[in-house]
CSV table of C-alpha atoms and ligand atoms in Angstrom, one decimal:
chain,number,residue,atom,x,y,z
A,1,MET,CA,0.0,0.0,-0.2
A,2,ALA,CA,2.6,2.4,0.8
A,3,LYS,CA,4.4,1.8,-2.3
A,4,ARG,CA,1.4,3.2,-4.1
A,5,TYR,CA,2.8,6.7,-2.6
A,6,HIS,CA,6.2,6.3,-3.8
A,7,GLY,CA,4.9,5.6,-7.0
A,8,ARG,CA,1.3,7.3,-7.8
A,9,VAL,CA,-0.3,5.6,-10.9
A,10,ARG,CA,-1.1,8.1,-13.3
A,11,ARG,CA,-4.4,7.9,-15.2
A,12,GLU,CA,-4.6,7.8,-19.0
A,13,ALA,CA,-7.0,10.6,-20.3
A,14,PRO,CA,-9.9,10.7,-19.9
A,15,CYS,CA,-9.6,10.1,-16.4
A,16,VAL,CA,-12.5,11.5,-14.5
A,17,ARG,CA,-12.7,9.9,-10.8
A,18,ARG,CA,-15.5,7.6,-10.6
A,19,ALA,CA,-17.1,6.9,-7.5
A,20,PRO,CA,-16.7,3.4,-6.5
A,21,ASP,CA,-20.4,2.5,-5.9
A,22,ARG,CA,-21.6,3.7,-9.1
A,23,MET,CA,-22.3,0.4,-10.5
A,24,HIS,CA,-24.8,0.1,-7.6
A,25,TYR,CA,-26.9,3.0,-8.6
A,26,PRO,CA,-27.4,3.0,-12.1
A,27,GLY,CA,-30.0,5.6,-12.1
A,28,ARG,CA,-27.5,8.1,-10.0
A,29,VAL,CA,-25.9,11.4,-11.5
A,30,VAL,CA,-22.2,12.3,-10.6
A,31,ARG,CA,-21.1,13.6,-7.4
A,32,ASN,CA,-19.6,16.9,-7.0
A,33,ALA,CA,-16.2,15.4,-6.8
A,34,GLU,CA,-16.5,14.0,-10.1
A,35,LEU,CA,-17.7,17.2,-11.5
A,36,ALA,CA,-14.9,19.4,-10.0
A,37,GLU,CA,-12.6,17.3,-11.3
A,38,ALA,CA,-13.9,17.1,-14.9
A,39,LEU,CA,-13.8,20.9,-14.4
A,40,PHE,CA,-10.1,21.0,-12.9
A,41,GLN,CA,-8.8,18.9,-16.2
A,42,LEU,CA,-11.4,21.1,-18.3
A,43,ALA,CA,-9.4,24.2,-16.9
A,44,GLU,CA,-6.0,22.8,-17.7
A,45,SER,CA,-6.8,21.6,-21.3
A,46,HIS,CA,-6.5,25.1,-21.6
A,47,PRO,CA,-4.1,27.5,-22.2
A,48,PRO,CA,-3.7,30.3,-19.6
A,49,GLY,CA,-6.3,32.8,-19.7
A,50,GLU,CA,-9.9,33.8,-19.2
A,51,LEU,CA,-11.6,30.4,-20.3
A,52,ARG,CA,-9.2,28.4,-17.8
A,53,LEU,CA,-9.8,30.9,-15.1
A,54,VAL,CA,-13.7,30.5,-15.6
A,55,PHE,CA,-13.5,26.8,-15.3
A,56,LEU,CA,-11.0,26.7,-12.5
A,57,ARG,CA,-13.5,29.2,-10.3
A,58,ALA,CA,-16.4,26.6,-11.5
A,59,ALA,CA,-14.3,23.7,-10.1
A,60,TYR,CA,-13.9,25.2,-6.8
A,61,ALA,CA,-17.1,26.3,-6.5
A,62,VAL,CA,-18.6,23.0,-6.9
A,63,PHE,CA,-15.9,21.2,-5.0
A,64,ASP,CA,-16.5,23.5,-2.0
A,65,HIS,CA,-20.5,23.2,-2.2
A,66,PRO,CA,-22.0,21.4,0.7
A,67,ARG,CA,-24.5,19.7,-1.0
A,68,GLU,CA,-24.3,17.4,-3.7
A,69,LEU,CA,-25.8,18.9,-6.8
A,70,ASP,CA,-27.6,15.9,-8.0
A,71,GLY,CA,-31.2,16.9,-7.9
A,72,ALA,CA,-30.3,20.5,-6.8
A,73,ARG,CA,-33.0,22.9,-8.9
A,74,ARG,CA,-30.1,25.9,-8.6
A,75,LEU,CA,-26.5,25.9,-9.2
A,76,PRO,CA,-24.4,27.5,-6.5
A,77,ASP,CA,-23.9,31.3,-6.9
A,78,THR,CA,-20.4,31.1,-7.0
A,79,VAL,CA,-20.7,29.2,-10.3
A,80,PRO,CA,-19.4,32.2,-12.7
A,81,LEU,CA,-22.0,32.4,-15.3
A,82,GLU,CA,-19.8,31.7,-18.3
A,83,ALA,CA,-19.5,28.2,-16.9
A,84,LEU,CA,-23.0,27.7,-16.4
A,85,PRO,CA,-23.8,26.1,-19.7
A,86,THR,CA,-20.9,23.3,-19.2
A,87,LEU,CA,-21.8,22.7,-15.9
A,88,SER,CA,-25.1,21.8,-16.8
A,89,MET,CA,-23.8,19.5,-19.6
A,90,LEU,CA,-21.7,17.8,-17.1
A,91,ARG,CA,-24.5,17.3,-14.6
A,92,GLY,CA,-26.7,16.0,-17.0
A,93,CYS,CA,-24.3,12.7,-17.5
A,94,ARG,CA,-25.6,9.8,-15.6
A,95,THR,CA,-22.5,7.5,-15.5
A,96,GLY,CA,-18.8,8.0,-15.3
A,97,ASP,CA,-18.0,7.0,-18.4
A,98,ALA,CA,-20.5,9.6,-20.2
A,99,LEU,CA,-18.9,12.3,-17.9
A,100,ALA,CA,-15.6,11.3,-19.4
A,101,ALA,CA,-16.5,11.5,-22.9
A,102,ALA,CA,-18.3,14.7,-22.2
A,103,THR,CA,-15.0,16.3,-20.7
A,104,GLN,CA,-12.9,14.8,-23.6
A,105,ARG,CA,-15.5,16.6,-26.0
A,106,LEU,CA,-15.4,20.0,-24.5
A,107,ALA,CA,-11.3,19.8,-23.7
A,108,GLY,CA,-9.0,22.3,-24.8
A,109,PRO,CA,-5.7,21.8,-26.9
A,110,HIS,CA,-4.0,20.3,-24.0
A,111,ARG,CA,-4.4,16.9,-23.0
A,112,LEU,CA,-6.9,15.7,-19.7
A,113,HIS,CA,-5.1,14.4,-16.8
A,114,ALA,CA,-5.4,13.9,-13.1
A,115,SER,CA,-3.7,15.1,-11.0
A,116,PRO,CA,-2.1,13.9,-7.5
A,117,ALA,CA,-2.5,17.1,-5.9
A,118,ARG,CA,-6.4,16.2,-6.1
A,119,GLU,CA,-6.1,12.5,-5.1
A,120,GLY,CA,-7.7,11.7,-1.8
A,121,PHE,CA,-9.5,15.0,-0.9
A,122,LEU,CA,-13.2,15.0,0.1
A,123,SER,CA,-15.5,17.1,-1.1
A,124,ALA,CA,-17.6,19.9,1.0
A,125,ALA,CA,-20.6,17.5,0.2
A,126,GLU,CA,-18.4,14.1,1.4
A,127,VAL,CA,-17.8,16.2,4.3
A,128,GLU,CA,-21.3,17.0,5.2
A,129,ALA,CA,-22.2,13.3,4.2
A,130,GLY,CA,-20.0,11.7,5.9
A,131,LEU,CA,-20.3,13.6,9.0
A,132,ALA,CA,-24.4,12.4,9.1
A,133,SER,CA,-23.5,8.8,8.3
A,134,ALA,CA,-24.1,6.3,11.0
A,135,GLY,CA,-20.7,5.7,12.7
A,136,THR,CA,-19.0,8.8,12.3
A,137,PRO,CA,-18.0,10.2,15.7
A,138,ASP,CA,-20.4,12.9,16.5
A,139,VAL,CA,-18.6,16.4,16.6
A,140,GLY,CA,-20.6,17.5,19.4
A,141,ARG,CA,-18.7,15.4,21.7
A,142,LEU,CA,-15.3,16.6,21.0
A,143,ARG,CA,-13.8,17.8,24.0
A,144,GLY,CA,-10.7,19.3,22.8
A,145,ALA,CA,-9.9,22.0,20.2
A,146,VAL,CA,-6.3,21.5,19.3
A,147,HIS,CA,-4.0,23.1,17.0
A,148,TRP,CA,-4.7,26.8,16.2
A,149,HIS,CA,-2.7,29.9,16.0
A,150,THR,CA,-3.4,33.6,17.3
A,151,ARG,CA,-2.0,36.7,16.1
A,152,ALA,CA,1.8,35.9,18.0
A,153,SER,CA,2.3,34.4,14.8
A,154,ASP,CA,0.2,34.1,11.8
A,155,GLY,CA,-3.3,33.7,13.3
A,156,ALA,CA,-5.6,36.8,12.7
A,157,VAL,CA,-6.7,37.2,16.3
A,158,ALA,CA,-5.8,37.2,20.1
A,159,LEU,CA,-5.1,34.1,22.3
A,160,GLU,CA,-8.1,35.0,24.3
A,161,THR,CA,-10.6,35.5,21.5
A,162,MET,CA,-9.5,31.8,20.1
A,163,ALA,CA,-10.0,30.7,23.2
A,164,ARG,CA,-13.5,32.5,23.9
A,165,ALA,CA,-14.3,30.7,20.5
A,166,CYS,CA,-13.6,27.5,21.3
A,167,GLN,CA,-15.3,27.6,24.3
A,168,ARG,CA,-18.1,28.9,22.4
A,169,ARG,CA,-17.9,25.7,20.2
A,170,GLY,CA,-18.3,23.7,23.3
A,171,ALA,CA,-14.8,22.7,23.9
A,172,ALA,CA,-13.6,21.6,27.3
A,173,TRP,CA,-9.9,22.4,26.8
A,174,ALA,CA,-7.9,23.9,24.1
A,175,VAL,CA,-4.4,23.6,22.6
A,176,VAL,CA,-3.0,26.8,20.7
A,177,ALA,CA,0.0,25.8,18.6
A,178,ASP,CA,1.6,29.1,17.4
A,179,HIS,CA,4.5,28.8,14.8
A,180,THR,CA,8.0,28.9,16.3
A,181,ARG,CA,10.6,31.0,14.8
A,182,GLY,CA,11.8,28.7,12.4
A,183,LEU,CA,13.2,28.6,8.6
A,184,ALA,CA,9.7,28.6,7.4
A,185,CYS,CA,7.9,31.5,9.6
A,186,VAL,CA,9.5,34.5,10.4
A,187,ASN,CA,6.6,35.6,12.6
A,188,GLY,CA,7.4,32.6,14.8
A,189,LEU,CA,7.6,33.1,18.3
A,190,ASP,CA,10.8,33.1,20.0
A,191,ALA,CA,11.8,32.6,23.5
A,192,GLU,CA,10.6,35.9,25.1
A,193,GLY,CA,7.3,35.1,22.9
A,194,ILE,CA,6.8,31.6,24.3
A,195,GLU,CA,7.4,33.0,27.8
A,196,LEU,CA,4.8,35.7,27.1
A,197,GLN,CA,2.1,33.2,26.0
A,198,ARG,CA,3.1,31.2,28.6
A,199,ARG,CA,1.8,33.7,31.1
A,200,ALA,CA,-1.3,34.8,29.0
A,201,VAL,CA,-2.3,30.9,29.3
A,202,GLU,CA,-2.1,30.8,32.8
A,203,THR,CA,-3.7,34.2,33.2
A,204,TRP,CA,-6.6,32.8,31.2
A,205,ASN,CA,-6.7,29.4,33.6
A,206,ARG,CA,-7.0,31.0,36.4
A,207,ARG,CA,-9.6,33.3,35.3
A,208,HIS,CA,-11.7,31.2,33.0
A,209,GLY,CA,-10.1,27.6,33.4
A,210,ASP,CA,-13.1,25.9,34.9
A,211,GLU,CA,-15.2,26.5,31.8
A,212,LEU,CA,-11.7,26.0,29.2
A,213,ARG,CA,-8.3,25.0,30.4
A,214,LEU,CA,-5.7,26.2,27.9
A,215,VAL,CA,-2.7,24.1,27.2
A,216,GLN,CA,0.2,25.8,25.5
A,217,GLY,CA,1.4,23.9,22.3
A,218,LEU,CA,3.9,25.1,19.6
A,219,GLU,CA,4.1,24.2,16.2
A,220,ALA,CA,7.6,23.4,15.7
A,221,GLU,CA,9.6,23.2,12.3
A,222,ILE,CA,11.1,20.0,11.3
A,223,LEU,CA,14.5,20.8,9.9
A,224,ASP,CA,16.1,19.2,6.8
A,225,ASP,CA,18.0,16.6,9.1
A,226,GLY,CA,14.7,16.0,11.1
A,227,ARG,CA,15.9,17.6,13.9
A,228,LEU,CA,13.5,20.5,15.4
A,229,ASP,CA,14.3,24.4,15.4
A,230,LEU,CA,13.2,24.7,19.0
A,231,PRO,CA,15.7,23.8,21.6
A,232,ARG,CA,15.4,21.3,24.0
A,233,SER,CA,15.2,23.6,27.1
A,234,ALA,CA,11.9,25.4,25.2
A,235,ARG,CA,9.8,22.1,25.0
A,236,SER,CA,9.5,21.0,28.5
A,237,GLY,CA,5.7,22.5,29.7
A,238,VAL,CA,4.6,22.5,26.4
A,239,LEU,CA,3.3,20.4,23.4
A,240,VAL,CA,5.2,20.1,20.7
A,241,LEU,CA,3.7,19.4,17.3
A,242,ALA,CA,6.4,19.0,15.0
A,243,ALA,CA,5.6,19.9,11.5
A,244,VAL,CA,7.2,20.0,7.9
A,245,HIS,CA,6.8,22.9,6.2
A,246,THR,CA,10.1,22.9,3.7
A,247,GLY,CA,11.3,20.9,1.2
A,248,LEU,CA,7.3,19.9,0.2
A,249,ALA,CA,7.9,19.8,-3.4
A,250,GLU,CA,10.9,17.7,-3.4
A,251,ARG,CA,10.6,13.9,-4.9
A,252,ARG,CA,13.0,12.8,-2.4
A,253,ASP,CA,11.9,10.3,0.1
A,254,GLN,CA,11.4,11.7,3.3
A,255,THR,CA,11.0,8.8,5.8
A,256,GLY,CA,14.2,9.4,7.9
A,257,ARG,CA,13.7,13.2,8.6
A,258,LEU,CA,10.2,12.5,9.5
A,259,VAL,CA,11.3,9.6,11.8
A,260,ARG,CA,14.4,11.4,13.5
A,261,ALA,CA,11.6,14.2,14.2
A,262,ILE,CA,9.2,11.4,15.9
A,263,GLU,CA,12.0,10.7,18.0
A,264,GLU,CA,13.1,13.8,18.8
A,265,PRO,CA,12.6,14.5,22.8
A,266,GLY,CA,9.4,16.1,23.8
A,267,VAL,CA,7.5,15.5,20.6
A,268,TRP,CA,3.7,15.1,21.1
A,269,ALA,CA,2.2,15.2,17.7
A,270,LEU,CA,3.4,14.9,14.0
A,271,ALA,CA,1.2,17.7,12.7
A,272,HIS,CA,0.0,17.5,8.9
A,273,PRO,CA,2.4,14.9,8.2
A,274,GLN,CA,1.9,15.1,4.2
A,275,GLY,CA,2.5,18.6,3.8
A,276,ARG,CA,-0.2,18.3,0.9
A,277,LEU,CA,-2.0,21.2,-0.7
A,278,PHE,CA,-5.4,20.6,-2.6
A,279,ALA,CA,-4.6,21.3,-6.2
A,280,ARG,CA,-1.2,22.5,-5.5
A,281,ARG,CA,1.0,19.7,-4.3
A,282,PRO,CA,0.6,16.1,-3.4
A,283,GLY,CA,3.0,16.4,-0.5
A,284,ILE,CA,6.1,14.7,0.6
A,285,ARG,CA,7.0,11.1,-0.1
A,286,ALA,CA,7.8,8.7,2.9
A,287,ASN,CA,7.5,5.0,3.5
A,288,TRP,CA,4.4,5.5,5.6
A,289,GLU,CA,4.4,2.2,7.4
A,290,VAL,CA,7.9,3.1,8.5
A,291,VAL,CA,6.9,6.6,9.8
A,292,PHE,CA,3.2,5.0,11.4
A,293,ALA,CA,5.4,2.2,13.0
A,294,ALA,CA,7.9,4.9,14.8
A,295,ALA,CA,4.9,7.2,15.7
A,296,ALA,CA,2.9,4.2,17.5
A,297,ALA,CA,6.2,3.3,19.1
A,298,ALA,CA,7.2,6.6,20.7
A,299,GLY,CA,3.4,7.3,21.8
A,300,VAL,CA,3.7,10.3,19.3
A,301,LEU,CA,0.2,11.2,17.9
A,302,VAL,CA,-0.4,11.5,14.5
A,303,GLU,CA,-2.3,14.6,13.4
A,304,ILE,CA,-5.7,14.4,11.0
A,305,ASN,CA,-5.9,18.1,10.0
A,306,GLY,CA,-9.2,19.4,8.8
A,307,PHE,CA,-8.0,22.5,7.3
A,308,PRO,CA,-10.1,22.0,4.4
A,309,ARG,CA,-7.4,22.3,1.5
A,310,ARG,CA,-4.8,20.7,3.8
A,311,GLN,CA,-7.1,17.2,4.9
A,312,ASP,CA,-3.8,15.7,5.8
A,313,LEU,CA,-3.5,12.5,6.2
A,314,ASP,CA,-5.6,11.5,3.2
A,315,PRO,CA,-8.0,8.4,4.4
A,316,THR,CA,-5.9,5.9,2.9
A,317,LEU,CA,-2.8,6.9,5.0
A,318,ILE,CA,-5.0,7.3,8.1
A,319,GLY,CA,-5.9,3.5,7.3
A,320,LEU,CA,-2.3,2.7,7.7
A,321,ALA,CA,-1.7,4.6,10.6
A,322,ARG,CA,-4.7,3.0,12.2
A,323,ALA,CA,-3.0,-0.2,11.0
A,324,ALA,CA,0.2,0.5,13.0
A,325,ALA,CA,-1.8,1.2,16.4
A,326,CYS,CA,-1.2,4.9,16.2
A,327,ARG,CA,-3.5,7.3,18.1
A,328,PHE,CA,-4.8,10.4,16.6
A,329,VAL,CA,-5.4,14.2,17.0
A,330,LEU,CA,-7.9,16.2,15.0
A,331,ALA,CA,-6.7,19.6,14.1
A,332,SER,CA,-8.4,22.7,12.9
A,333,ASP,CA,-5.4,24.5,12.1
A,334,ALA,CA,-7.3,27.4,12.5
A,335,HIS,CA,-6.2,31.1,11.9
A,336,HIS,CA,-9.5,32.8,12.5
A,337,PRO,CA,-11.9,32.1,15.2
A,338,ARG,CA,-14.6,30.9,12.2
A,339,HIS,CA,-11.7,28.4,11.0
A,340,LEU,CA,-12.3,26.2,14.2
A,341,ALA,CA,-15.1,24.7,12.4
A,342,PHE,CA,-12.8,22.6,10.3
A,343,ASP,CA,-12.0,20.3,12.9
A,344,ALA,CA,-15.3,19.0,11.6
A,345,THR,CA,-13.5,18.2,8.3
A,346,ALA,CA,-11.1,16.5,10.3
A,347,VAL,CA,-13.5,13.9,11.9
A,348,ALA,CA,-15.0,13.5,8.5
A,349,LEU,CA,-11.5,12.1,7.2
A,350,ALA,CA,-11.0,10.1,10.3
A,351,ALA,CA,-14.6,8.1,9.9
A,352,ARG,CA,-13.4,7.8,6.1
A,353,GLY,CA,-10.1,6.2,7.2
A,354,GLY,CA,-11.8,4.1,9.8
A,355,ALA,CA,-10.1,5.8,12.8
A,356,ALA,CA,-12.5,4.8,15.7
A,357,GLU,CA,-13.6,7.8,18.6
A,358,ALA,CA,-11.4,5.7,21.1
A,359,ALA,CA,-8.2,6.4,19.0
A,360,ILE,CA,-8.7,9.9,19.0
A,361,VAL,CA,-7.4,12.6,22.1
A,362,ASN,CA,-9.7,15.1,21.3
A,363,PHE,CA,-12.7,13.2,22.3
A,364,GLU,CA,-11.2,12.3,25.8
A,365,PRO,CA,-10.7,14.3,29.1
A,366,LEU,CA,-7.7,16.9,29.4
A,367,ASP,CA,-6.1,14.7,31.9
A,368,HIS,CA,-5.9,11.8,28.8
A,369,LEU,CA,-4.0,14.4,26.7
A,370,ALA,CA,-0.6,13.1,27.5
A,371,SER,CA,-1.5,9.4,28.6
A,372,GLY,CA,1.3,6.9,27.9
A,373,ARG,CA,4.1,9.7,27.8
A,374,PRO,CA,5.4,10.3,31.0
A,375,ASP,CA,8.3,12.0,29.5
A,376,LEU,CA,6.3,14.8,28.7
A,377,ASP,CA,7.1,17.6,30.8
A,378,LEU,CA,3.5,19.1,31.2
A,379,PRO,CA,2.4,21.8,34.3
B,401,ZN,ZN1,1.7,23.9,9.7
B,402,ZN,ZN1,-0.6,25.5,12.2
């Protein structure tokens, strides 16, 4: 399975994604994910210019629409007018083959092709349907809001504003995770900033700790050799989320870099392990079985990042991590209070990957946060 991620299978044109259960529902029209993929491929089949932009905007509008468009009377307002005839035509296709044929007919001068940077992402409609389906953990039972940013690094608002927003969403505890001042983040916290934030967290807990318990985390940078940009002395008393932000476009194998980071003292979680971004980059290459075995052995949590353009890990890799007996932490990676809702996307991803509620720390009380990790020196 992991091998597939070393050499991704490229599909030949026309290669519009087909829903796996299509054959069982012969009357069903195509899903938003497939429609969006057709529009992305159409966009890329045209040279840079107005037409390409129109199809791209339509693709994102369909991908981000929270309900499947089959049976919908109205198309989303976010679809550009110029793309409406094309979208209506594609939407009329009743099978994957018909959609592929229609896409081929409408294609511009360049070859249609799938992109690995779009593989394994859930459309907004798939996220919503996943959340509503039986067996998916209930978002309302989430207790911990993990991995969000404040304006101390690249977030939009102050710590207290984010904390109040977590509280309004029903969290009982929350882990702020601003960036450290690494190679990739000039706005990150230095030693003084970390200390200032520690005091702000203490102040919050003194005043409001009964309603929402705040814990200081840090999103530390995994350097090229797998060490962290955070000195050992700065790791005590905080939850360290180690994350890769550099070398993401390189096609070399980064197993060693990730394993070294997992084994660094004081690491609590491996944040957005793939470093992928929707329609931009597929993420790093690694032997994920080895990475997840190392995380399970070290008791390091594997993050499922629900920021919609990240969706990191993808469901297939969540399944691999689950098979390796990893435990998970769900993250919104919020940079604004309204992003805190992205932990629902992480819940949908977890469910799609088969991660059980019992393996997800966010559903547990605060005192389980670092269970099995007596080495973590927490206040
Ligand atoms: Zn990050
Ligand atoms: Zn982050």
